[in-house]
Short mmCIF file of C-alpha atoms and ligand atoms in Angstrom, two decimals:
data_model
loop_
_atom_site.label_atom_id
_atom_site.label_comp_id
_atom_site.label_asym_id
_atom_site.label_seq_id
_atom_site.Cartn_x
_atom_site.Cartn_y
_atom_site.Cartn_z
CA UNK A 1 19.35 18.63 17.68
CA UNK A 2 16.35 20.21 15.87
CA UNK A 3 13.49 21.41 18.10
CA UNK A 4 11.06 18.88 16.68
CA UNK A 5 11.45 15.45 15.18
CA UNK A 6 8.91 12.99 13.79
CA UNK A 7 7.00 10.97 16.40
CA UNK A 8 8.12 7.38 17.03
CA UNK A 9 6.83 5.07 14.34
CA UNK A 10 6.34 7.87 11.79
CA UNK A 11 8.72 9.03 9.06
CA UNK A 12 9.16 11.78 6.54
CA UNK A 13 9.19 10.18 3.14
CA UNK A 14 11.58 12.46 1.30
CA UNK A 15 12.34 12.72 -2.41
CA UNK A 16 13.03 10.47 -4.27
CA UNK A 17 11.36 7.92 -1.94
CA UNK A 18 7.99 9.71 -2.01
CA UNK A 19 7.94 9.61 -5.83
CA UNK A 20 8.66 5.90 -5.66
CA UNK A 21 5.70 5.34 -3.28
CA UNK A 22 3.50 7.32 -5.65
CA UNK A 23 4.69 5.23 -8.58
CA UNK A 24 3.92 2.12 -6.51
CA UNK A 25 0.30 3.26 -6.10
CA UNK A 26 0.11 4.20 -9.79
CA UNK A 27 1.22 0.73 -10.91
CA UNK A 28 -1.24 -0.81 -8.45
CA UNK A 29 -4.12 1.38 -9.66
CA UNK A 30 -3.44 0.57 -13.31
CA UNK A 31 -3.23 -3.14 -12.49
CA UNK A 32 -6.50 -3.42 -10.56
CA UNK A 33 -8.43 -0.94 -12.71
CA UNK A 34 -7.71 -3.22 -15.65
CA UNK A 35 -9.69 -5.87 -13.72
CA UNK A 36 -12.73 -3.64 -13.13
CA UNK A 37 -11.92 -2.15 -9.72
CA UNK A 38 -12.76 1.51 -9.07
CA UNK A 39 -11.06 3.90 -6.68
CA UNK A 40 -12.66 4.64 -3.29
CA UNK A 41 -11.52 7.21 -0.72
CA UNK A 42 -12.84 6.88 2.82
CA UNK A 43 -12.13 9.21 5.77
CA UNK A 44 -8.93 8.84 7.79
CA UNK A 45 -11.01 8.80 10.96
CA UNK A 46 -14.36 7.26 11.77
CA UNK A 47 -16.60 6.56 14.70
CA UNK A 48 -14.65 4.18 16.96
CA UNK A 49 -17.50 1.66 16.68
CA UNK A 50 -16.70 1.04 12.99
CA UNK A 51 -13.33 -0.41 13.93
CA UNK A 52 -14.50 -2.16 17.07
CA UNK A 53 -16.38 -4.49 14.71
CA UNK A 54 -12.96 -5.84 13.69
CA UNK A 55 -13.17 -7.93 16.86
CA UNK A 56 -12.58 -7.41 20.54
CA UNK A 57 -9.87 -10.07 20.68
CA UNK A 58 -7.50 -8.40 18.24
CA UNK A 59 -4.59 -6.21 19.32
CA UNK A 60 -5.52 -3.78 16.55
CA UNK A 61 -8.74 -3.01 18.44
CA UNK A 62 -7.75 -3.48 22.06
CA UNK A 63 -4.26 -2.00 22.18
CA UNK A 64 -3.32 -0.23 19.00
CA UNK A 65 -6.17 2.14 18.20
CA UNK A 66 -5.49 5.88 18.09
CA UNK A 67 -8.80 7.00 19.59
CA UNK A 68 -9.91 10.29 21.06
CA UNK A 69 -13.00 12.37 21.81
CA UNK A 70 -13.49 15.23 19.38
CA UNK A 71 -14.78 18.65 20.41
CA UNK A 72 -18.35 17.43 19.81
CA UNK A 73 -17.87 14.59 22.28
CA UNK A 74 -17.79 11.87 19.58
CA UNK A 75 -15.52 8.90 20.20
CA UNK A 76 -13.33 8.86 17.10
CA UNK A 77 -10.49 6.62 15.92
CA UNK A 78 -7.86 7.01 13.22
CA UNK A 79 -8.33 4.11 10.83
CA UNK A 80 -6.08 1.12 11.60
CA UNK A 81 -7.03 -0.46 8.23
CA UNK A 82 -9.56 0.21 5.49
CA UNK A 83 -11.75 -2.87 5.08
CA UNK A 84 -14.09 -1.81 7.89
CA UNK A 85 -14.43 1.67 6.35
CA UNK A 86 -15.27 0.19 2.92
CA UNK A 87 -17.92 -2.03 4.53
CA UNK A 88 -19.30 0.94 6.46
CA UNK A 89 -19.45 2.90 3.18
CA UNK A 90 -21.28 -0.01 1.52
CA UNK A 91 -23.81 -0.21 4.38
CA UNK A 92 -24.28 3.58 4.23
CA UNK A 93 -24.60 4.08 0.45
CA UNK A 94 -25.92 0.67 -0.65
CA UNK A 95 -24.28 0.55 -4.12
CA UNK A 96 -25.37 -2.24 -6.46
CA UNK A 97 -23.29 -5.36 -5.87
CA UNK A 98 -20.91 -6.64 -6.99
CA UNK A 99 -18.99 -3.63 -5.75
CA UNK A 100 -15.32 -3.81 -6.73
CA UNK A 101 -13.17 -1.05 -5.23
CA UNK A 102 -9.52 -0.28 -4.61
CA UNK A 103 -7.90 2.12 -2.18
CA UNK A 104 -4.55 3.55 -1.22
CA UNK A 105 -3.63 5.51 1.90
CA UNK A 106 -2.29 5.69 5.42
CA UNK A 107 -3.39 3.69 8.45
CA UNK A 108 -2.50 4.18 12.08
CA UNK A 109 -1.69 1.58 14.74
CA UNK A 110 -0.04 2.17 18.08
CA UNK A 111 2.49 -0.63 17.70
CA UNK A 112 6.04 -1.04 18.92
CA UNK A 113 8.05 0.56 16.11
CA UNK A 114 10.72 -1.64 14.56
CA UNK A 115 12.13 -2.37 11.11
CA UNK A 116 9.15 -2.76 8.77
CA UNK A 117 6.62 -1.89 11.51
CA UNK A 118 5.43 1.68 11.82
CA UNK A 119 2.67 3.56 13.61
CA UNK A 120 1.69 5.29 10.40
CA UNK A 121 1.99 3.05 7.36
CA UNK A 122 0.52 2.91 3.89
CA UNK A 123 -1.53 0.18 2.29
CA UNK A 124 -3.01 -0.36 -1.14
CA UNK A 125 -5.83 -2.85 -1.38
CA UNK A 126 -8.99 -4.08 -3.03
CA UNK A 127 -12.36 -5.18 -1.68
CA UNK A 128 -15.30 -6.84 -3.42
CA UNK A 129 -18.72 -6.86 -1.80
CA UNK A 130 -21.68 -9.00 -2.76
CA UNK A 131 -20.11 -12.09 -4.35
CA UNK A 132 -19.87 -15.62 -2.90
CA UNK A 133 -18.27 -17.26 -5.92
CA UNK A 134 -14.92 -18.98 -5.17
CA UNK A 135 -13.78 -17.82 -8.64
CA UNK A 136 -13.72 -14.32 -7.15
CA UNK A 137 -11.39 -15.52 -4.38
CA UNK A 138 -9.09 -16.79 -7.12
CA UNK A 139 -9.27 -13.46 -8.99
CA UNK A 140 -8.49 -11.46 -5.86
CA UNK A 141 -5.62 -13.67 -4.70
CA UNK A 142 -4.15 -13.82 -8.22
CA UNK A 143 -4.34 -10.01 -8.64
CA UNK A 144 -2.30 -9.53 -5.46
CA UNK A 145 0.16 -12.17 -6.58
CA UNK A 146 0.56 -10.65 -10.03
CA UNK A 147 1.16 -7.20 -8.55
CA UNK A 148 4.28 -8.40 -6.72
CA UNK A 149 5.58 -9.83 -9.98
CA UNK A 150 4.89 -6.49 -11.71
CA UNK A 151 7.16 -4.86 -9.14
CA UNK A 152 9.82 -7.38 -10.07
CA UNK A 153 9.68 -9.32 -6.78
CA UNK A 154 10.59 -12.99 -7.19
CA UNK A 155 10.78 -14.22 -3.63
CA UNK A 156 7.17 -13.86 -2.49
CA UNK A 157 5.29 -16.88 -1.22
CA UNK A 158 1.51 -17.14 -1.15
CA UNK A 159 0.14 -18.97 1.89
CA UNK A 160 -3.55 -19.87 2.02
CA UNK A 161 -5.99 -21.43 4.43
CA UNK A 162 -9.72 -21.51 5.16
CA UNK A 163 -11.21 -20.61 8.51
CA UNK A 164 -14.49 -22.31 7.62
CA UNK A 165 -17.88 -20.72 8.13
CA UNK A 166 -18.89 -18.70 11.18
CA UNK A 167 -19.98 -21.72 13.24
CA UNK A 168 -16.94 -23.79 12.17
CA UNK A 169 -14.61 -21.14 13.38
CA UNK A 170 -16.30 -20.91 16.78
CA UNK A 171 -16.19 -24.71 17.21
CA UNK A 172 -12.54 -24.72 16.29
CA UNK A 173 -11.72 -21.92 18.73
CA UNK A 174 -13.44 -23.92 21.47
CA UNK A 175 -11.44 -27.04 20.61
CA UNK A 176 -8.22 -25.01 20.70
CA UNK A 177 -9.18 -23.50 24.06
CA UNK A 178 -9.64 -26.96 25.55
CA UNK A 179 -6.44 -28.29 23.96
CA UNK A 180 -4.20 -25.40 25.03
CA UNK A 181 -5.72 -25.27 28.51
CA UNK A 182 -4.79 -28.91 28.99
CA UNK A 183 -1.12 -28.09 28.47
CA UNK A 184 -1.10 -24.48 29.61
CA UNK A 185 1.95 -24.93 31.86
CA UNK A 186 4.11 -25.76 28.86
CA UNK A 187 3.17 -22.58 26.99
CA UNK A 188 5.21 -19.37 27.20
CA UNK A 189 3.76 -16.70 29.54
CA UNK A 190 2.91 -14.62 26.43
CA UNK A 191 0.99 -17.49 24.83
CA UNK A 192 -0.81 -18.11 28.12
CA UNK A 193 -2.10 -14.57 28.19
CA UNK A 194 -3.04 -14.73 24.48
CA UNK A 195 -4.98 -17.91 25.22
CA UNK A 196 -7.22 -16.05 27.64
CA UNK A 197 -8.16 -13.54 24.94
CA UNK A 198 -8.14 -15.57 21.73
CA UNK A 199 -6.93 -19.17 21.43
CA UNK A 200 -6.58 -18.75 17.64
CA UNK A 201 -3.83 -16.21 18.10
CA UNK A 202 -1.74 -18.72 20.06
CA UNK A 203 -1.14 -20.39 16.68
CA UNK A 204 0.68 -17.20 15.62
CA UNK A 205 3.27 -17.47 18.41
CA UNK A 206 6.80 -17.47 17.04
CA UNK A 207 8.34 -18.49 20.39
CA UNK A 208 10.41 -21.65 20.33
CA UNK A 209 8.84 -22.91 23.56
CA UNK A 210 5.33 -22.94 22.04
CA UNK A 211 6.14 -24.73 18.80
CA UNK A 212 5.81 -28.35 19.98
CA UNK A 213 2.43 -27.69 21.61
CA UNK A 214 1.23 -25.78 18.51
CA UNK A 215 2.29 -28.59 16.20
CA UNK A 216 -0.02 -30.99 18.08
CA UNK A 217 -3.01 -28.61 18.12
CA UNK A 218 -6.32 -29.50 16.41
CA UNK A 219 -6.46 -28.39 12.78
CA UNK A 220 -9.15 -26.20 11.27
CA UNK A 221 -9.95 -28.48 8.32
CA UNK A 222 -11.53 -31.05 10.65
CA UNK A 223 -14.09 -28.37 11.53
CA UNK A 224 -14.98 -27.15 8.02
CA UNK A 225 -18.61 -27.42 6.99
CA UNK A 226 -19.25 -29.24 3.71
CA UNK A 227 -19.84 -25.97 1.85
CA UNK A 228 -16.73 -24.29 3.33
CA UNK A 229 -14.67 -27.33 2.29
CA UNK A 230 -16.10 -27.27 -1.24
CA UNK A 231 -15.48 -23.53 -1.51
CA UNK A 232 -11.85 -23.96 -0.51
CA UNK A 233 -11.29 -26.85 -2.91
CA UNK A 234 -12.66 -24.69 -5.75
CA UNK A 235 -10.30 -21.85 -4.76
CA UNK A 236 -7.28 -24.16 -4.79
CA UNK A 237 -8.29 -25.65 -8.15
CA UNK A 238 -8.78 -22.16 -9.59
CA UNK A 239 -5.32 -21.10 -8.43
CA UNK A 240 -3.87 -24.22 -10.04
CA UNK A 241 -5.73 -23.38 -13.24
CA UNK A 242 -4.21 -19.88 -13.48
CA UNK A 243 -0.79 -21.11 -12.41
CA UNK A 244 -0.49 -19.18 -9.13
CA UNK A 245 1.69 -21.22 -6.77
CA UNK A 246 0.61 -21.44 -3.13
CA UNK A 247 1.41 -23.19 0.11
CA UNK A 248 -1.37 -24.54 2.34
CA UNK A 249 -0.93 -23.65 5.99
CA UNK A 250 -3.63 -24.61 8.46
CA UNK A 251 -2.03 -22.38 11.10
CA UNK A 252 -2.64 -19.23 9.08
CA UNK A 253 -5.33 -17.43 11.07
CA UNK A 254 -4.59 -13.73 10.32
CA UNK A 255 -4.85 -10.86 12.75
CA UNK A 256 -8.41 -9.65 12.42
CA UNK A 257 -11.37 -11.55 13.86
CA UNK A 258 -13.79 -11.02 11.01
CA UNK A 259 -12.20 -13.44 8.55
CA UNK A 260 -14.27 -16.39 7.34
CA UNK A 261 -13.47 -19.07 4.77
CA UNK A 262 -10.53 -18.14 2.54
CA UNK A 263 -7.58 -16.37 4.20
CA UNK A 264 -4.22 -15.73 2.62
CA UNK A 265 -0.96 -13.97 3.17
CA UNK A 266 1.89 -12.94 0.90
CA UNK A 267 5.23 -13.57 2.58
CA UNK A 268 8.54 -12.12 1.40
CA UNK A 269 11.28 -14.69 1.89
CA UNK A 270 13.75 -11.84 1.39
CA UNK A 271 12.71 -10.25 4.69
CA UNK A 272 13.47 -11.11 8.29
CA UNK A 273 10.81 -13.56 9.52
CA UNK A 274 9.57 -11.20 12.27
CA UNK A 275 8.12 -8.76 9.70
CA UNK A 276 7.97 -10.71 6.49
CA UNK A 277 4.24 -10.43 5.65
CA UNK A 278 3.99 -7.98 2.74
CA UNK A 279 0.24 -8.34 2.33
CA UNK A 280 -2.75 -10.41 3.23
CA UNK A 281 -6.48 -10.74 3.08
CA UNK A 282 -9.46 -13.00 3.09
CA UNK A 283 -13.22 -13.32 3.17
CA UNK A 284 -15.18 -11.40 5.75
CA UNK A 285 -18.69 -12.57 5.06
CA UNK A 286 -20.31 -11.13 8.21
CA UNK A 287 -18.73 -7.69 8.43
CA UNK A 288 -21.19 -5.59 6.39
CA UNK A 289 -24.08 -6.99 8.43
CA UNK A 290 -22.22 -6.20 11.66
CA UNK A 291 -21.99 -2.61 10.45
CA UNK A 292 -25.72 -2.33 9.90
CA UNK A 293 -25.91 -3.35 6.23
CA UNK A 294 -27.66 -6.28 4.55
CA UNK A 295 -26.03 -9.74 4.73
CA UNK A 296 -23.27 -9.33 2.15
CA UNK A 297 -20.26 -11.52 1.44
CA UNK A 298 -16.95 -9.72 1.06
CA UNK A 299 -13.35 -10.43 0.20
CA UNK A 300 -10.23 -8.34 -0.22
CA UNK A 301 -6.57 -7.87 0.51
CA UNK A 302 -4.26 -5.14 1.74
CA UNK A 303 -0.66 -4.80 0.67
CA UNK A 304 1.77 -3.01 2.97
CA UNK A 305 3.47 -0.36 0.82
CA UNK A 306 6.36 0.40 3.16
CA UNK A 307 7.23 -3.22 3.80
CA UNK A 308 6.86 -4.27 0.16
CA UNK A 309 9.25 -1.47 -0.83
CA UNK A 310 11.75 -2.77 1.75
CA UNK A 311 11.43 -6.19 0.08
CA UNK A 312 12.07 -4.48 -3.30
CA UNK A 313 15.25 -2.92 -1.88
CA UNK A 314 16.46 -6.30 -0.64
CA UNK A 315 15.67 -7.99 -3.97
CA UNK A 316 17.05 -5.02 -5.94
CA UNK A 317 13.91 -4.39 -8.00
CA UNK A 318 11.43 -1.53 -8.62
CA UNK A 319 14.25 1.06 -8.79
CA UNK A 320 13.86 4.78 -8.15
CA UNK A 321 12.99 6.59 -11.33
CA UNK A 322 15.16 9.68 -11.79
CA UNK A 323 12.85 12.65 -12.26
CA UNK A 324 13.45 14.05 -15.72
CA UNK A 325 12.58 17.45 -17.02
CA UNK A 326 12.76 18.66 -20.60
CA UNK A 327 14.42 22.03 -20.20
CA UNK A 328 16.47 24.01 -17.68
CA UNK A 329 16.45 27.75 -18.33
CA UNK A 330 19.61 29.70 -17.53
CA UNK A 331 19.18 33.47 -17.31
CA UNK A 332 22.27 35.54 -16.52
CA UNK A 333 20.54 38.84 -17.33
CA UNK A 334 18.06 39.51 -14.53
CA UNK A 335 15.92 36.40 -13.98
CA UNK A 336 12.78 37.78 -15.64
CA UNK A 337 13.58 36.11 -18.98
CA UNK A 338 13.68 32.74 -17.23
CA UNK A 339 10.31 33.57 -15.66
CA UNK A 340 8.74 34.34 -19.05
CA UNK A 341 10.37 31.47 -20.95
CA UNK A 342 9.43 28.96 -18.25
CA UNK A 343 5.85 30.18 -18.31
CA UNK A 344 5.54 29.72 -22.06
CA UNK A 345 7.37 26.37 -22.00
CA UNK A 346 5.06 25.01 -19.29
CA UNK A 347 1.99 26.38 -21.09
CA UNK A 348 3.15 24.50 -24.18
CA UNK A 349 3.37 21.28 -22.14
CA UNK A 350 7.14 21.07 -21.61
CA UNK A 351 8.51 20.42 -18.14
CA UNK A 352 11.04 23.05 -17.18
CA UNK A 353 12.95 24.45 -14.25
CA UNK A 354 15.40 27.26 -13.52
CA UNK A 355 17.86 28.66 -10.96
CA UNK A 356 17.13 31.63 -8.68
CA UNK A 357 18.95 34.48 -6.92
CA UNK A 358 20.90 35.66 -10.02
CA UNK A 359 23.55 33.03 -9.59
CA UNK A 360 26.65 32.87 -11.81
CA UNK A 361 26.58 31.18 -15.22
CA UNK A 362 28.77 28.40 -13.85
CA UNK A 363 26.50 27.76 -10.85
CA UNK A 364 23.40 27.74 -13.07
CA UNK A 365 25.07 25.33 -15.52
CA UNK A 366 25.78 22.99 -12.60
CA UNK A 367 22.13 23.11 -11.53
CA UNK A 368 21.09 22.39 -15.11
CA UNK A 369 23.30 19.30 -15.21
CA UNK A 370 21.98 18.12 -11.85
CA UNK A 371 18.36 18.57 -12.97
CA UNK A 372 18.63 15.79 -15.56
CA UNK A 373 17.11 18.11 -18.21
CA UNK A 374 17.55 17.20 -21.85
CA UNK A 375 18.24 20.80 -22.95
CA UNK A 376 19.44 24.03 -21.35
CA UNK A 377 18.10 27.27 -22.78
CA UNK A 378 20.76 29.90 -22.12
CA UNK A 379 19.83 33.60 -22.03
CA UNK A 380 22.64 36.15 -21.59
CA UNK A 381 22.98 39.74 -22.72
CA UNK A 382 24.42 38.64 -26.10
CA UNK A 383 21.37 36.50 -26.75
CA UNK A 384 18.99 39.33 -25.84
CA UNK A 385 20.84 41.73 -28.18
CA UNK A 386 20.53 39.27 -31.07
CA UNK A 387 16.96 38.12 -30.24
CA UNK A 388 18.06 34.48 -29.97
CA UNK A 389 18.51 31.76 -27.37
CA UNK A 390 21.46 29.44 -27.08
CA UNK A 391 20.10 25.94 -26.69
CA UNK A 392 22.48 23.26 -25.39
CA UNK A 393 21.86 19.53 -25.59
CA UNK A 394 23.01 18.53 -22.11
CA UNK A 395 23.65 14.95 -23.21
CA UNK A 396 25.83 15.59 -26.26
CA UNK A 397 26.96 19.17 -25.38
CA UNK A 398 25.96 20.25 -28.91
CA UNK A 399 24.85 23.92 -29.03
CA UNK A 400 22.30 25.64 -31.30
CA UNK A 401 21.35 29.23 -31.84
CA UNK A 402 17.57 29.47 -32.04
CA UNK A 403 15.55 32.59 -32.89
CA UNK A 404 13.24 33.50 -29.98
CA UNK A 405 9.96 32.78 -31.82
CA UNK A 406 11.30 29.37 -32.98
CA UNK A 407 12.08 27.92 -29.54
CA UNK A 408 8.90 25.85 -29.12
CA UNK A 409 9.16 24.43 -32.63
CA UNK A 410 12.82 23.59 -32.06
CA UNK A 411 12.02 21.73 -28.81
CA UNK A 412 9.04 19.91 -30.34
CA UNK A 413 11.25 18.74 -33.18
CA UNK A 414 13.88 17.38 -30.80
CA UNK A 415 11.74 16.15 -27.89
CA UNK A 416 8.51 15.29 -29.63
CA UNK A 417 5.27 17.25 -29.47
CA UNK A 418 3.71 18.02 -26.08
CA UNK A 419 0.08 18.40 -25.09
CA UNK A 420 -0.60 22.08 -24.44
CA UNK A 421 -1.59 22.94 -20.88
CA UNK A 422 -3.65 25.98 -21.76
CA UNK A 423 -6.81 26.00 -23.88
P1 AMP B 1 -3.20 -6.33 7.98
O1 AMP B 1 -4.10 -5.15 7.72
O2 AMP B 1 -2.76 -6.42 9.43
O3 AMP B 1 -3.72 -7.60 7.43
O4 AMP B 1 -1.84 -6.02 7.20
C1 AMP B 1 -1.68 -6.12 5.82
C2 AMP B 1 -0.27 -5.71 5.47
O5 AMP B 1 -0.04 -4.36 5.90
C3 AMP B 1 0.80 -6.51 6.21
O6 AMP B 1 1.09 -7.69 5.51
C4 AMP B 1 1.96 -5.55 6.23
O7 AMP B 1 2.68 -5.60 5.03
C5 AMP B 1 1.30 -4.20 6.34
N1 AMP B 1 1.31 -3.73 7.74
C6 AMP B 1 0.44 -4.01 8.74
N2 AMP B 1 0.76 -3.36 9.87
C7 AMP B 1 1.87 -2.63 9.59
C8 AMP B 1 2.70 -1.74 10.32
N3 AMP B 1 2.45 -1.44 11.59
N4 AMP B 1 3.76 -1.17 9.70
C9 AMP B 1 4.03 -1.46 8.40
N5 AMP B 1 3.28 -2.28 7.65
C10 AMP B 1 2.22 -2.87 8.22
#
């Protein structure tokens, strides 16, 4: 047993998994940047108050926050998500709207670890501040949808709903409170305690016992204001127009309290139903104001990186790329030739690696094969005497004798030119 292991709910992401996560973020960045979104980086921790605005009836705020007092006596929390931080940044810096940003990074929630649920997990996401237009909702939802298809996922379902405007939502919550209280004895003990905190969340219960009661509950659409209803109709029509398939679900309420109007979730049908949400988002039209900024509409989504990659594994898509290098340098003389050749190769823009500790020719050849390099440059005493290198194509096993000054030209001819790394 090693002395230390990772804390529950955290993991080391080892090679090649870490490279795959990085590639995931790269594909996401390219995708959303092509739609006008710019990268934002916010701190991993903030004043606890920033996240308390997410709502005092959500588990994320009441139970799952990693909060502590720093040495200056400030009450700090590790971010459980990034929407609140983006809104805080907007209120603090007041950029000109519309502000279209994307992010990528870790979040922290003290949850019960299980498959697909971690205490430190990564999300990529976008947020747009300052636009009311339902066409933006369509753009945002469709960008998330398209990203899953770029990964090669086929079994993702988009579920959408509207929570109405601020007043509509409060009226609906009140109606649910009355309804559930009238049949409280038939609810599971868990749903009964959820009811005390937030009747909306009872709709999320997956317990068999609660399903009949939930199916008879009031539905949100009866509480929509005229403008919320029109907004939602426009969103649905826009999604139809761009051919993004969706399922309407009036029970979709989402975890965080700040959502208004459009809410949506991306569900992987390839995953176990307990943890099958691979992303989600919605409008949060009051959040910037709550954080001290001007009244500003907002919408965004977050995609769970870890869980989406699990869905990719199940569906057999978005494979690991094998890291490839151009050249592996084998030096059986004293190791300094490999040092010099690698330096000049890397300066010339080639990727290259080597073996260490003066290992045998055979051992170095094995490392070269394992590295996936296209060519091995072999330097032994014979080569040094004749001022040449032996260059071996590791794919075809063909060997060439190349004069020392001609090595870069030889490699450029066979591998294509590289951009030089030094001025
Ligand atoms: P949320 O910020 O709760 O709306 O979550 C958005 C997405 O992040 C979810 O659909 C999940 O894919 C992912 N996610 C949320 N919480 C966790 C967690 N504890 N572990 C792994 N992924 C998570």
